[in-house]
mmCIF file of C-alpha atoms and ligand atoms in Angstrom:
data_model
loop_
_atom_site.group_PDB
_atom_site.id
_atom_site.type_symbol
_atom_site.label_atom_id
_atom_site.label_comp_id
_atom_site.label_asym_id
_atom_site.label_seq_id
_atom_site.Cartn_x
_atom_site.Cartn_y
_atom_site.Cartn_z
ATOM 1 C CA UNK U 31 91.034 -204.741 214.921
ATOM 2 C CA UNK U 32 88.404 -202.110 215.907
ATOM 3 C CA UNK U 33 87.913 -202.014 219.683
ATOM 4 C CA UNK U 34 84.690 -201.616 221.015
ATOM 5 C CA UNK U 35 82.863 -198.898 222.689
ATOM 6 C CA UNK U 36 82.649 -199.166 226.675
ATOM 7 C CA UNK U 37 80.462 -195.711 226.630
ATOM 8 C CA UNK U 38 77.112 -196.688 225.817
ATOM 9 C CA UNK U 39 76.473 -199.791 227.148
ATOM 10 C CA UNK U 40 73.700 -200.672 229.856
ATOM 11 C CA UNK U 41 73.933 -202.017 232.733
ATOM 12 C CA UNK U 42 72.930 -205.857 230.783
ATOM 13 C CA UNK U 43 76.183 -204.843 228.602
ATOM 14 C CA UNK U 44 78.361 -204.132 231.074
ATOM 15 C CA UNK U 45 77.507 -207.296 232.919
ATOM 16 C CA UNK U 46 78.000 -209.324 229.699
ATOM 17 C CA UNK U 47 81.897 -207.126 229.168
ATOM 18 C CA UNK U 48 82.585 -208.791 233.179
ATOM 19 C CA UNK U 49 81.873 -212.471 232.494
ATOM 20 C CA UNK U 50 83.394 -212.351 229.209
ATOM 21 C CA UNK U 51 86.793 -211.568 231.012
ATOM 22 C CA UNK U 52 86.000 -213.465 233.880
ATOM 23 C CA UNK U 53 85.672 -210.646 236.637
ATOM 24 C CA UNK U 54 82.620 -210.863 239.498
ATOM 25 C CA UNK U 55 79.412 -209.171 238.744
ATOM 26 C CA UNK U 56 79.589 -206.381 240.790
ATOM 27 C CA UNK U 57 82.780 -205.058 238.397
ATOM 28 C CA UNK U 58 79.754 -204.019 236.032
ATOM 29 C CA UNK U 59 78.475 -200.930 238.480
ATOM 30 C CA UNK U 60 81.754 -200.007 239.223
ATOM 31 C CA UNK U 61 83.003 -199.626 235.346
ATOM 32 C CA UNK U 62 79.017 -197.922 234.826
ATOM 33 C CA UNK U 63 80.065 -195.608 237.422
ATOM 34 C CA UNK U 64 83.368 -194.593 236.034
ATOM 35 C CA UNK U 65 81.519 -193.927 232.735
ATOM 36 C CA UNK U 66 78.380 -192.071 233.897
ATOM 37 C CA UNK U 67 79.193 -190.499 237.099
ATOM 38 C CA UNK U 68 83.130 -190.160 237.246
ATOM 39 C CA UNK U 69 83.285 -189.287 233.915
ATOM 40 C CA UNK U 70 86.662 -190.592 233.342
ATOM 41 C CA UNK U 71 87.953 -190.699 229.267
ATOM 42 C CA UNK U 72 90.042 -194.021 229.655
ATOM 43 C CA UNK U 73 90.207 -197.021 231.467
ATOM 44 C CA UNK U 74 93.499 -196.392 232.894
ATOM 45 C CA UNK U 75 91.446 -193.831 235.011
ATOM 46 C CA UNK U 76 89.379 -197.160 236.484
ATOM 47 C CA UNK U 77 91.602 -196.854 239.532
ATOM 48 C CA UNK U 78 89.465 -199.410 241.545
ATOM 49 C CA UNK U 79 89.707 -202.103 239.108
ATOM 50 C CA UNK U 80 93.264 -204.105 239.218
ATOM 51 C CA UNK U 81 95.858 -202.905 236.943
ATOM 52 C CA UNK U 82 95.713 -206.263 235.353
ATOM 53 C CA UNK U 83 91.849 -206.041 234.957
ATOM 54 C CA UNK U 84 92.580 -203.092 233.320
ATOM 55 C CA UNK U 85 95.135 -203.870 230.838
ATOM 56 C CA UNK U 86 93.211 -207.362 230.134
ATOM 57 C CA UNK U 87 89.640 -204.841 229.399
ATOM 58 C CA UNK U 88 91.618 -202.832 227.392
ATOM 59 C CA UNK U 89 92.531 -205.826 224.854
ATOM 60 C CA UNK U 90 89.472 -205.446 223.516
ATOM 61 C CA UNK U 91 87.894 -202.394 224.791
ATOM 62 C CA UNK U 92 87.824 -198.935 224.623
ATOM 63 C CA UNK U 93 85.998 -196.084 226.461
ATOM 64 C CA UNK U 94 85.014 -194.714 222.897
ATOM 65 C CA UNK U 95 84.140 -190.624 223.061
ATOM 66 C CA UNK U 96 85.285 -188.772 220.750
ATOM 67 C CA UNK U 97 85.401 -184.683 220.231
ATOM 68 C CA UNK U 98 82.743 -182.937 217.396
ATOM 69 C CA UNK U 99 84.454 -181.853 213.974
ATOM 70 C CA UNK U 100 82.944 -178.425 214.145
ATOM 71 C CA UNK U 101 81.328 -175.935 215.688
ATOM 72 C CA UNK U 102 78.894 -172.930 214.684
ATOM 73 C CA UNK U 103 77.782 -170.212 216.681
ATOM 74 C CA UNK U 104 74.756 -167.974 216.745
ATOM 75 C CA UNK U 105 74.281 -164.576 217.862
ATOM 76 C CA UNK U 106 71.576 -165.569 220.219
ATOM 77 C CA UNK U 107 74.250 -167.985 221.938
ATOM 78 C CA UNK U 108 72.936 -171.481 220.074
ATOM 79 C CA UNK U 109 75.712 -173.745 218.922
ATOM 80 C CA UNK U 110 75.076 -176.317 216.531
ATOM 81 C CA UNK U 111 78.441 -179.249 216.488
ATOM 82 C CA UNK U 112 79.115 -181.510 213.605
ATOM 83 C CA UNK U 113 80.202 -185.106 214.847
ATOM 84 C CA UNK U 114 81.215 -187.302 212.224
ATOM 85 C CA UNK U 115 79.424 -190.630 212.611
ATOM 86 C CA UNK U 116 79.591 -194.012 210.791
ATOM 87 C CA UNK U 117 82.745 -193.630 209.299
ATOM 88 C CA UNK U 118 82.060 -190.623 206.778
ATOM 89 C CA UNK U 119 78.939 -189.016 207.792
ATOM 90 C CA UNK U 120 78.136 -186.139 209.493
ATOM 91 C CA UNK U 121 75.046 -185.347 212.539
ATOM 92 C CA UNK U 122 73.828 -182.384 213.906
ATOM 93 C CA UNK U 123 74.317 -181.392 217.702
ATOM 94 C CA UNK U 124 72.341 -178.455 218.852
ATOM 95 C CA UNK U 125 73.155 -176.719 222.122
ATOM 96 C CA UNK U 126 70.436 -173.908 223.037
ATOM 97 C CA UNK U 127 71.295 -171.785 226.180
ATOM 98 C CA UNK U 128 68.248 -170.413 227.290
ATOM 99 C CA UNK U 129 68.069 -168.129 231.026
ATOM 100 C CA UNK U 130 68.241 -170.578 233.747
ATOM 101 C CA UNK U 131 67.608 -173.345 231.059
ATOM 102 C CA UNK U 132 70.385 -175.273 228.545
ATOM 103 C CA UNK U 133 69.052 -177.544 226.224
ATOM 104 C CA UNK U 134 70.634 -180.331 224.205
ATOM 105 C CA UNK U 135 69.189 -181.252 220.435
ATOM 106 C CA UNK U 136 69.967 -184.566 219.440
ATOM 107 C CA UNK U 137 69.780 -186.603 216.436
ATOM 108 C CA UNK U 138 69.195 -190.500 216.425
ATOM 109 C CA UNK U 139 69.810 -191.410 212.771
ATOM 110 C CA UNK U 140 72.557 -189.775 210.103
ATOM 111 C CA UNK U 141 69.844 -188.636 207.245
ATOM 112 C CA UNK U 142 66.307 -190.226 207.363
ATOM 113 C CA UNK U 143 63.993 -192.362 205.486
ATOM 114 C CA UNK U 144 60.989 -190.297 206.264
ATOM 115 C CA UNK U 145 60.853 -187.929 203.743
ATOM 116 C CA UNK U 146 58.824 -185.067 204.647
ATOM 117 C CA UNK U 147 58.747 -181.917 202.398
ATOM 118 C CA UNK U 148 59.678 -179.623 204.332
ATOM 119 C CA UNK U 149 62.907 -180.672 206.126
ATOM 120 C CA UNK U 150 66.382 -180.828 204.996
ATOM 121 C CA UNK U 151 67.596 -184.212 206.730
ATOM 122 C CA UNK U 152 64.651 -185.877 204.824
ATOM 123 C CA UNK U 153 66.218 -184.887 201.166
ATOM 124 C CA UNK U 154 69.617 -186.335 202.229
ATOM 125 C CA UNK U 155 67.980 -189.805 202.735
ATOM 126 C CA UNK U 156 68.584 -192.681 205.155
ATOM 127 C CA UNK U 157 72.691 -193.153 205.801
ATOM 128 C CA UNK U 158 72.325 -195.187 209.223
ATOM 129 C CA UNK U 159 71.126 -195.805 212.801
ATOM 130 C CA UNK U 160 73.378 -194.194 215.399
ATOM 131 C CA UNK U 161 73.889 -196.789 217.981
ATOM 132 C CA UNK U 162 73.541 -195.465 222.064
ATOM 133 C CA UNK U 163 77.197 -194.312 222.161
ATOM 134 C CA UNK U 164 77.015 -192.050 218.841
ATOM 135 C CA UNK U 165 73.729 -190.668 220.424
ATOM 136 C CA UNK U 166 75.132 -190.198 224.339
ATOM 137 C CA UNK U 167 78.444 -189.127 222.740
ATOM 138 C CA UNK U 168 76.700 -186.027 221.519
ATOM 139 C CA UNK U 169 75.730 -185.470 224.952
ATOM 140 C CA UNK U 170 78.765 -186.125 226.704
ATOM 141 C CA UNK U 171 81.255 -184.360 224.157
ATOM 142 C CA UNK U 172 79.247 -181.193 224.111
ATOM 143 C CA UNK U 173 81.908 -178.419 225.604
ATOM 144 C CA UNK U 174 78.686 -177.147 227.184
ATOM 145 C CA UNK U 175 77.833 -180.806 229.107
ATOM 146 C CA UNK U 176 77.839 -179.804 231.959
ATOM 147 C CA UNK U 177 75.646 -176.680 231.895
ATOM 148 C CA UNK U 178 73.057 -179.362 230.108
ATOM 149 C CA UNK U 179 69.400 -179.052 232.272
ATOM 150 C CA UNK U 180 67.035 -180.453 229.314
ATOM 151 C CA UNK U 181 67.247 -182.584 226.082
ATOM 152 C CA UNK U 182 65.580 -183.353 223.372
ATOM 153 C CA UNK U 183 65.824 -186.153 220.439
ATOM 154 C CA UNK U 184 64.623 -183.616 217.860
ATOM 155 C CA UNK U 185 67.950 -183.624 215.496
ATOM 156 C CA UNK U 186 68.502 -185.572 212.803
ATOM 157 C CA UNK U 187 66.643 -188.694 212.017
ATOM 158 C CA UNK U 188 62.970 -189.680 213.223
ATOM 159 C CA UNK U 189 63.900 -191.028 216.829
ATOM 160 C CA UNK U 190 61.249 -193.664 216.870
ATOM 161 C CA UNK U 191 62.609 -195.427 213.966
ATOM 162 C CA UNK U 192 65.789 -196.337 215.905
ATOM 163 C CA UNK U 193 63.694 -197.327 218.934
ATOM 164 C CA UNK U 194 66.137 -200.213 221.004
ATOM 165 C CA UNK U 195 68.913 -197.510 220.574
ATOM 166 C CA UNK U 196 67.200 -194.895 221.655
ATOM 167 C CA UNK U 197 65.634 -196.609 224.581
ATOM 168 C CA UNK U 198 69.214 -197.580 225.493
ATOM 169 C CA UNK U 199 70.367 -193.805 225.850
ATOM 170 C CA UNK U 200 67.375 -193.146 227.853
ATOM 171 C CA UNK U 201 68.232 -196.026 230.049
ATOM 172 C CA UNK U 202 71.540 -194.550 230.544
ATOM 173 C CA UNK U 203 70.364 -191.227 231.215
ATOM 174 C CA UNK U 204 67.786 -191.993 233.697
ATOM 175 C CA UNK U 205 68.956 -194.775 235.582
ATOM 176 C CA UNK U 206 70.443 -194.866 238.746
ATOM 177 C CA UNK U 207 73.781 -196.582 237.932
ATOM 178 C CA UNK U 208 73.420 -194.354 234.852
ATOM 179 C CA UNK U 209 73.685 -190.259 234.721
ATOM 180 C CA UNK U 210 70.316 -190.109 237.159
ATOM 181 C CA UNK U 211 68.643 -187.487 235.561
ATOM 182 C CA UNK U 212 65.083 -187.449 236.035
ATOM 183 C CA UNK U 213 62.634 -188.424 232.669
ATOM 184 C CA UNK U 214 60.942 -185.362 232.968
ATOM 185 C CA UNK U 215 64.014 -183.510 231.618
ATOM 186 C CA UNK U 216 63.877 -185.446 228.252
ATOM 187 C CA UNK U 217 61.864 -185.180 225.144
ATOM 188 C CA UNK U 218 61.410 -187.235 222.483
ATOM 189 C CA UNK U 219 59.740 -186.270 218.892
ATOM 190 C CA UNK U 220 57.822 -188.678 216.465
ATOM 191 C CA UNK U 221 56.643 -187.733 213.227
ATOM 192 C CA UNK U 222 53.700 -190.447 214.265
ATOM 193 C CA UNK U 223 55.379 -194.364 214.462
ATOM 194 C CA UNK U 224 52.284 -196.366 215.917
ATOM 195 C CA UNK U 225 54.998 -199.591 216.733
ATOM 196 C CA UNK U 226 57.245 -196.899 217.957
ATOM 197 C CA UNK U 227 55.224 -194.847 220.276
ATOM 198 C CA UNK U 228 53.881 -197.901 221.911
ATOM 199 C CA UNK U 229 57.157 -199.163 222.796
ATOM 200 C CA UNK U 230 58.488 -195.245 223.925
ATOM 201 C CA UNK U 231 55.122 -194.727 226.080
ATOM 202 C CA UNK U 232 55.484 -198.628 227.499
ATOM 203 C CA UNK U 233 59.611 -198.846 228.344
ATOM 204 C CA UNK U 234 60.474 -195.044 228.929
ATOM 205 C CA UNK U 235 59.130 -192.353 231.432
ATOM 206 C CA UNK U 236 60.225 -189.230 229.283
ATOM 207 C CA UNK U 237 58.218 -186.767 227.533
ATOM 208 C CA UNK U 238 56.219 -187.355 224.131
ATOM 209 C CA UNK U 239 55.855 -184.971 221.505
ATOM 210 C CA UNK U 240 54.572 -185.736 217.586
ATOM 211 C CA UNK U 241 54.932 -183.864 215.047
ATOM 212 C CA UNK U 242 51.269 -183.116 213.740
ATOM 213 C CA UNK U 243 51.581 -180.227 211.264
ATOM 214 C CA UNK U 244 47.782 -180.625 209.875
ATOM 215 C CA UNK U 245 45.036 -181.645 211.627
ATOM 216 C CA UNK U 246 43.742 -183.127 207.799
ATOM 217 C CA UNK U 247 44.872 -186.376 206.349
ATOM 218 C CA UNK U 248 44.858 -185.638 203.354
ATOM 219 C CA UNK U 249 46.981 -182.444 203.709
ATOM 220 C CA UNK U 250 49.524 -184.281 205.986
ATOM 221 C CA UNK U 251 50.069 -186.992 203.445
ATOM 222 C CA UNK U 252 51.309 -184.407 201.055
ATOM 223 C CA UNK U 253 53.483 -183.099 203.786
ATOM 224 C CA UNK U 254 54.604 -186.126 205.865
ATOM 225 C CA UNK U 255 54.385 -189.545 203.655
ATOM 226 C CA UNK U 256 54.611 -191.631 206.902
ATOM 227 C CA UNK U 257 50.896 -190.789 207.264
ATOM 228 C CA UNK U 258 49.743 -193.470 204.389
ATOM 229 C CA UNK U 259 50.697 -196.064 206.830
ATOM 230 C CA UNK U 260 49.987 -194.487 210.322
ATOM 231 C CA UNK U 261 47.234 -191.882 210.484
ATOM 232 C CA UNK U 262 47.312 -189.579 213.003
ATOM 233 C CA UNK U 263 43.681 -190.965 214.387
ATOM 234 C CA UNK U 264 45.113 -193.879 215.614
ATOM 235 C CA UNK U 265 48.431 -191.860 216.886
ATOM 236 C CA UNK U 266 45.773 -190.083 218.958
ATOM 237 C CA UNK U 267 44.351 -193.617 220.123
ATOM 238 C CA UNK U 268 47.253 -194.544 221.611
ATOM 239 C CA UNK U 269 48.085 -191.621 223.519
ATOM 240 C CA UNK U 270 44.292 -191.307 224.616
ATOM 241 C CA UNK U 271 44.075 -195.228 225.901
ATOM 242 C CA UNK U 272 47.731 -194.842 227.265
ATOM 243 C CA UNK U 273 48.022 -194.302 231.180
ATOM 244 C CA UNK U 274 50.098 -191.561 231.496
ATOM 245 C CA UNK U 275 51.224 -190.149 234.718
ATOM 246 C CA UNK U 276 50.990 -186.728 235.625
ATOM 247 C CA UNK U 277 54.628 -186.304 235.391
ATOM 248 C CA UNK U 278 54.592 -187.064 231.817
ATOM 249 C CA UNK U 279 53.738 -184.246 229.001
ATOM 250 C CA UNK U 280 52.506 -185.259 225.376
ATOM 251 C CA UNK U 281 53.160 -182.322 223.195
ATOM 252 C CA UNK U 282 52.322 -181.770 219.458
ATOM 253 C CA UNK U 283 54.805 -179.955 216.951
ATOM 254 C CA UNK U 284 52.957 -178.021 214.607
ATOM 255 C CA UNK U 285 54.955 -176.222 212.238
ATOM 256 C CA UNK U 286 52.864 -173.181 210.508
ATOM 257 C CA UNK U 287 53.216 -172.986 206.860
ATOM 258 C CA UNK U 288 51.448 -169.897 204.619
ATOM 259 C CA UNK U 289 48.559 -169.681 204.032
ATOM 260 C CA UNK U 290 48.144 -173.820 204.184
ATOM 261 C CA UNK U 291 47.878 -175.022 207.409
ATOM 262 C CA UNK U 292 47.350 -171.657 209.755
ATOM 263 C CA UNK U 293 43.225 -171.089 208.736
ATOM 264 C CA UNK U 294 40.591 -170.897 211.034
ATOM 265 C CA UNK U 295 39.615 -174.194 209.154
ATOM 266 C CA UNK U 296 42.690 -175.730 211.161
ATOM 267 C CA UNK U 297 42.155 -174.410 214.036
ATOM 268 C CA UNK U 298 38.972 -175.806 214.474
ATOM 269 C CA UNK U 299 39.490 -179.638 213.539
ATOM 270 C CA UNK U 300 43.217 -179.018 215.708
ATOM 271 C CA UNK U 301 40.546 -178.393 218.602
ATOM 272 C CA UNK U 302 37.887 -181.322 217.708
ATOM 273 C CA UNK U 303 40.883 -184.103 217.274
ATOM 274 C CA UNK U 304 42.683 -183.020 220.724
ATOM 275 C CA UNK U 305 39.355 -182.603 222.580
ATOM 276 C CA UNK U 306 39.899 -184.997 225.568
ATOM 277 C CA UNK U 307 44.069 -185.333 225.133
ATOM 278 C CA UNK U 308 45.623 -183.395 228.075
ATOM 279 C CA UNK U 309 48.330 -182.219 225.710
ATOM 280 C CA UNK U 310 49.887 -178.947 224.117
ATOM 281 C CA UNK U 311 50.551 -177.374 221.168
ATOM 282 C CA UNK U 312 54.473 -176.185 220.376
ATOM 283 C CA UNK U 313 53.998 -173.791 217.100
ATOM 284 C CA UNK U 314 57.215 -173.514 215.195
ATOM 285 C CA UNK U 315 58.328 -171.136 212.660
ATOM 286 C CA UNK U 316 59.389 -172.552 209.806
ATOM 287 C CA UNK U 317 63.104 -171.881 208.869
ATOM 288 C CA UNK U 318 63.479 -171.935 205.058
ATOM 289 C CA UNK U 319 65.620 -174.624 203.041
ATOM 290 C CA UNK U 320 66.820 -174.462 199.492
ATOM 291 C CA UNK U 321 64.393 -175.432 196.539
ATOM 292 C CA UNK U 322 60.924 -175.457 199.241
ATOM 293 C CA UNK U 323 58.093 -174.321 198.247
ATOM 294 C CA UNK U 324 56.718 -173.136 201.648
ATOM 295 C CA UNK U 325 57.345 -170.251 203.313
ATOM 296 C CA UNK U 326 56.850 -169.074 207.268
ATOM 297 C CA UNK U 327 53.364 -167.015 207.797
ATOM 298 C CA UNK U 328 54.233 -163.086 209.046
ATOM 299 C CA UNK U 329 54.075 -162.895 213.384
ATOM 300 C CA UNK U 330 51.137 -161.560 213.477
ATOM 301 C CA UNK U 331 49.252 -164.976 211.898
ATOM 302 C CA UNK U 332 51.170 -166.830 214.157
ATOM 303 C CA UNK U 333 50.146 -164.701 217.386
ATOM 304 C CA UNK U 334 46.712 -164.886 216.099
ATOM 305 C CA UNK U 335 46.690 -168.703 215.455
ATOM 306 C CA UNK U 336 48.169 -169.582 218.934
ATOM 307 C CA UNK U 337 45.810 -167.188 220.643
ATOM 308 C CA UNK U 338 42.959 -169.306 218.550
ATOM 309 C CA UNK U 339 43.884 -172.329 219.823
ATOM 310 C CA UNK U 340 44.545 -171.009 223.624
ATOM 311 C CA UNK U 341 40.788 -169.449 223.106
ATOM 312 C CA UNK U 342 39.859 -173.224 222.509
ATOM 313 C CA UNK U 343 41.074 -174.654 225.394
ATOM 314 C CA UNK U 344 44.647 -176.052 223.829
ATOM 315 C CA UNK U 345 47.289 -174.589 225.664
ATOM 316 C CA UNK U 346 49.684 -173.449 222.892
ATOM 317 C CA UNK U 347 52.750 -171.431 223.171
ATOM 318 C CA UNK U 348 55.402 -170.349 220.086
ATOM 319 C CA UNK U 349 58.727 -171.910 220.111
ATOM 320 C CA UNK U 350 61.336 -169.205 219.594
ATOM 321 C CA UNK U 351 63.652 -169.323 216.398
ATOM 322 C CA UNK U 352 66.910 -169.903 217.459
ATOM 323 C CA UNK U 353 69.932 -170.035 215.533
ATOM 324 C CA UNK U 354 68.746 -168.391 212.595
ATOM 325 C CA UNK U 355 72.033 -167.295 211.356
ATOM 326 C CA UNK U 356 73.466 -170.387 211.760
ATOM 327 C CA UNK U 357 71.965 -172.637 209.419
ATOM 328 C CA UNK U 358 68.622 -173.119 212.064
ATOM 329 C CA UNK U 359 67.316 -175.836 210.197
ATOM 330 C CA UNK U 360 67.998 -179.618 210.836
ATOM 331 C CA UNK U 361 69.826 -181.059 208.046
ATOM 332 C CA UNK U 362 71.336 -177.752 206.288
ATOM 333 C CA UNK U 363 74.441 -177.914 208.254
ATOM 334 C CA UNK U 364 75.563 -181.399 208.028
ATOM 335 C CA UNK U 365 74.560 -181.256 204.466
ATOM 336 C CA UNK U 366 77.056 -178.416 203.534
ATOM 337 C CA UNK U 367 79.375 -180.289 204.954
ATOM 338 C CA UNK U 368 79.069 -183.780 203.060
ATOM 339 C CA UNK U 369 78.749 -181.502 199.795
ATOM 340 C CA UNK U 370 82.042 -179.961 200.771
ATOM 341 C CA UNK U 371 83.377 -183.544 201.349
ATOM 342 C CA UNK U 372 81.832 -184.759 197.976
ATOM 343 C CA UNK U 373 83.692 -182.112 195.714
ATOM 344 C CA UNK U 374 86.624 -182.777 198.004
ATOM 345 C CA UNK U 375 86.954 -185.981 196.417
ATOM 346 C CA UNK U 376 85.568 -184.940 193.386
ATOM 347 C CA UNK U 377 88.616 -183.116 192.581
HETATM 348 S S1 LIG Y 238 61.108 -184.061 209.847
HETATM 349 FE FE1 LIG Y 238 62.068 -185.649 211.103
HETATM 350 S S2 LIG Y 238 61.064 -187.533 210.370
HETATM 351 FE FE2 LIG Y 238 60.676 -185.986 208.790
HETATM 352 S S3 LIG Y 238 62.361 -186.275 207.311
HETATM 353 FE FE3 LIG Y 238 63.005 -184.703 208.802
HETATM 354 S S4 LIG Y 238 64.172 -185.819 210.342
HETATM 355 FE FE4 LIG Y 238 62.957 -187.309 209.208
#
């Protein structure tokens, strides 16, 4: 029988694990600290726990972290890992050193359901929700953990559409029986969920950023097919009505494609939607995949458009491409890999 997972349970979990084998309440912050703070890779290591607490937790239990299948390396220092998840697929893990800064890309789903054009996890369709310990084991398996300063849920899968794991791992990152890192250092992307970002912006104190791509409806349905069902007018509602602290940053993702969505024309309904939204604008290069139709403007456009929008009021910086020789966009890798696997057993 499969044991389960220790590593990714809350603090409510943990507290469930205690009475279900009889031990006192307080056992539940001591095992959370021996997960999140001490680290420790098996419950042997629970030294202040009984020997016979341990051997009866470990009847059923297991800590439940477990090493990435692969790794790639860029010139530029990016890594991108392979963890195998549910049984037989395969995530992307993104670690981007960056000066005093080391950043962790995670993804929340193997494949996605979304579908937009553009984006290679979208053609390998939905395989599965990764539960809080497939998403926290990317974290805390990364060689590089402990160098980590920043993350974002920007990997595979459309974050928001996996919301009560997700807000799990962010529990577990941020609270104080947890890791303890502060909200501020986490990000999480939307392609526009209305359900979902009222339930992120409500329960969680991280960071916010949606992926816009057009400022035009029409344009974005062709690109994003989520935005039939949830326009970005009333993604913008939300955030405008929503309280948010100063802390907190709401960000929008806006991928430039030639000669469609970088025109003056965009520029100026980008500045007439996001009048009144203290927000910015991340531009992002797009990194080709096989069989796309779009291509990545020249620098020069890009410059241009940014300094457009900065002219306008939006503060709006240019992500740098990273990992470019490694496969840089999400998806590519981990589907190699499955087509590798498929001819595998093909054969
Ligand atoms: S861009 Fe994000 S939401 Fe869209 S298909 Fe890709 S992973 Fe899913």
């Amino acid at each position: 029988m499969q044991k389960e997972k220790l590593y990714g349970k809350n603090i409510n979990d943990l507290i469930a694990v205690t009475r279900r084998i009889g031990l006192p309440g307080f056992a539940a912050k001591q095992i959370a600290d021996w997960l999140y703070k001490k680290e420790i890779s098996s419950i042997e290591e629970m030294t202040n726990l009984s020997k016979k607490t341990r051997d009866l937790l470990s009847v059923d239990y297991e800590i439940g972290l477990y090493v990435p299948e692969s790794v790639s390396e860029s010139s530029d220092g990016t890594k991108k890992y392979l963890y195998k998840v549910l049984k037989n697929k395969y995530i992307e893990t993104a670690y981007i050193p960056d000066d005093d800064r080391a950043t962790i890309c995670v993804s929340s789903q193997a494949g996605c359901k979304m579908g937009c054009l553009f984006c290679m996890t979208g053609k390998q369709g939905f395989q599965g929700n990764l539960s809080a310990n497939e998403i926290l084991n990317q974290f805390r398996s990364l060689p590089e953990f402990r160098n980590l300063t920043n993350m974002v849920y920007m990997g595979m899968g459309e974050p928001l559409d996996n919301i009560p794991e997700v807000l799990k791992s962010l529990e577990i990152l941020t609270s104080e029986w947890g890791y303890g890192w502060s909200p501020t250092r986490i990000t999480v992307s939307t392609i526009g969920l209305i359900a979902g970002i009222k339930d992120f912006l409500e329960k969680s104190r991280c960071h916010l950023a949606v992926s816009l791509h057009s400022p035009f409806d029409e344009e974005r349905r062709k690109l994003m097919p989520i935005q039939r069902t949830n326009t970005v007018e009333e993604v913008l509602e939300i955030i405008r009505n929503f309280d948010l602290n100063s802390q907190r940053r709401v960000s929008f993702e806006y991928i430039l494609f030639k000669g469609m969505n970088d025109t003056p024309r965009h520029i100026k309904e980008l500045a007439r939607i996001l009048n009144g939204i203290k927000c910015r604008i991340n531009i992002i290069r797009f990194h080709p995949i096989p069989g796309s139709q779009f291509q990545s403007p020249n620098l020069g456009t890009t410059i241009n458009f940014k300094e457009a929008l900065n002219a306008k009021g939006i503060l709006t910086t240019i992500r740098a491409s990273r990992g470019v020789d490694i496969q840089a966009a999400c998806g590519l890798l981990s589907t190699i890999e499955q087509n590798k696997k498929t001819q595998r057993t093909d054969q």
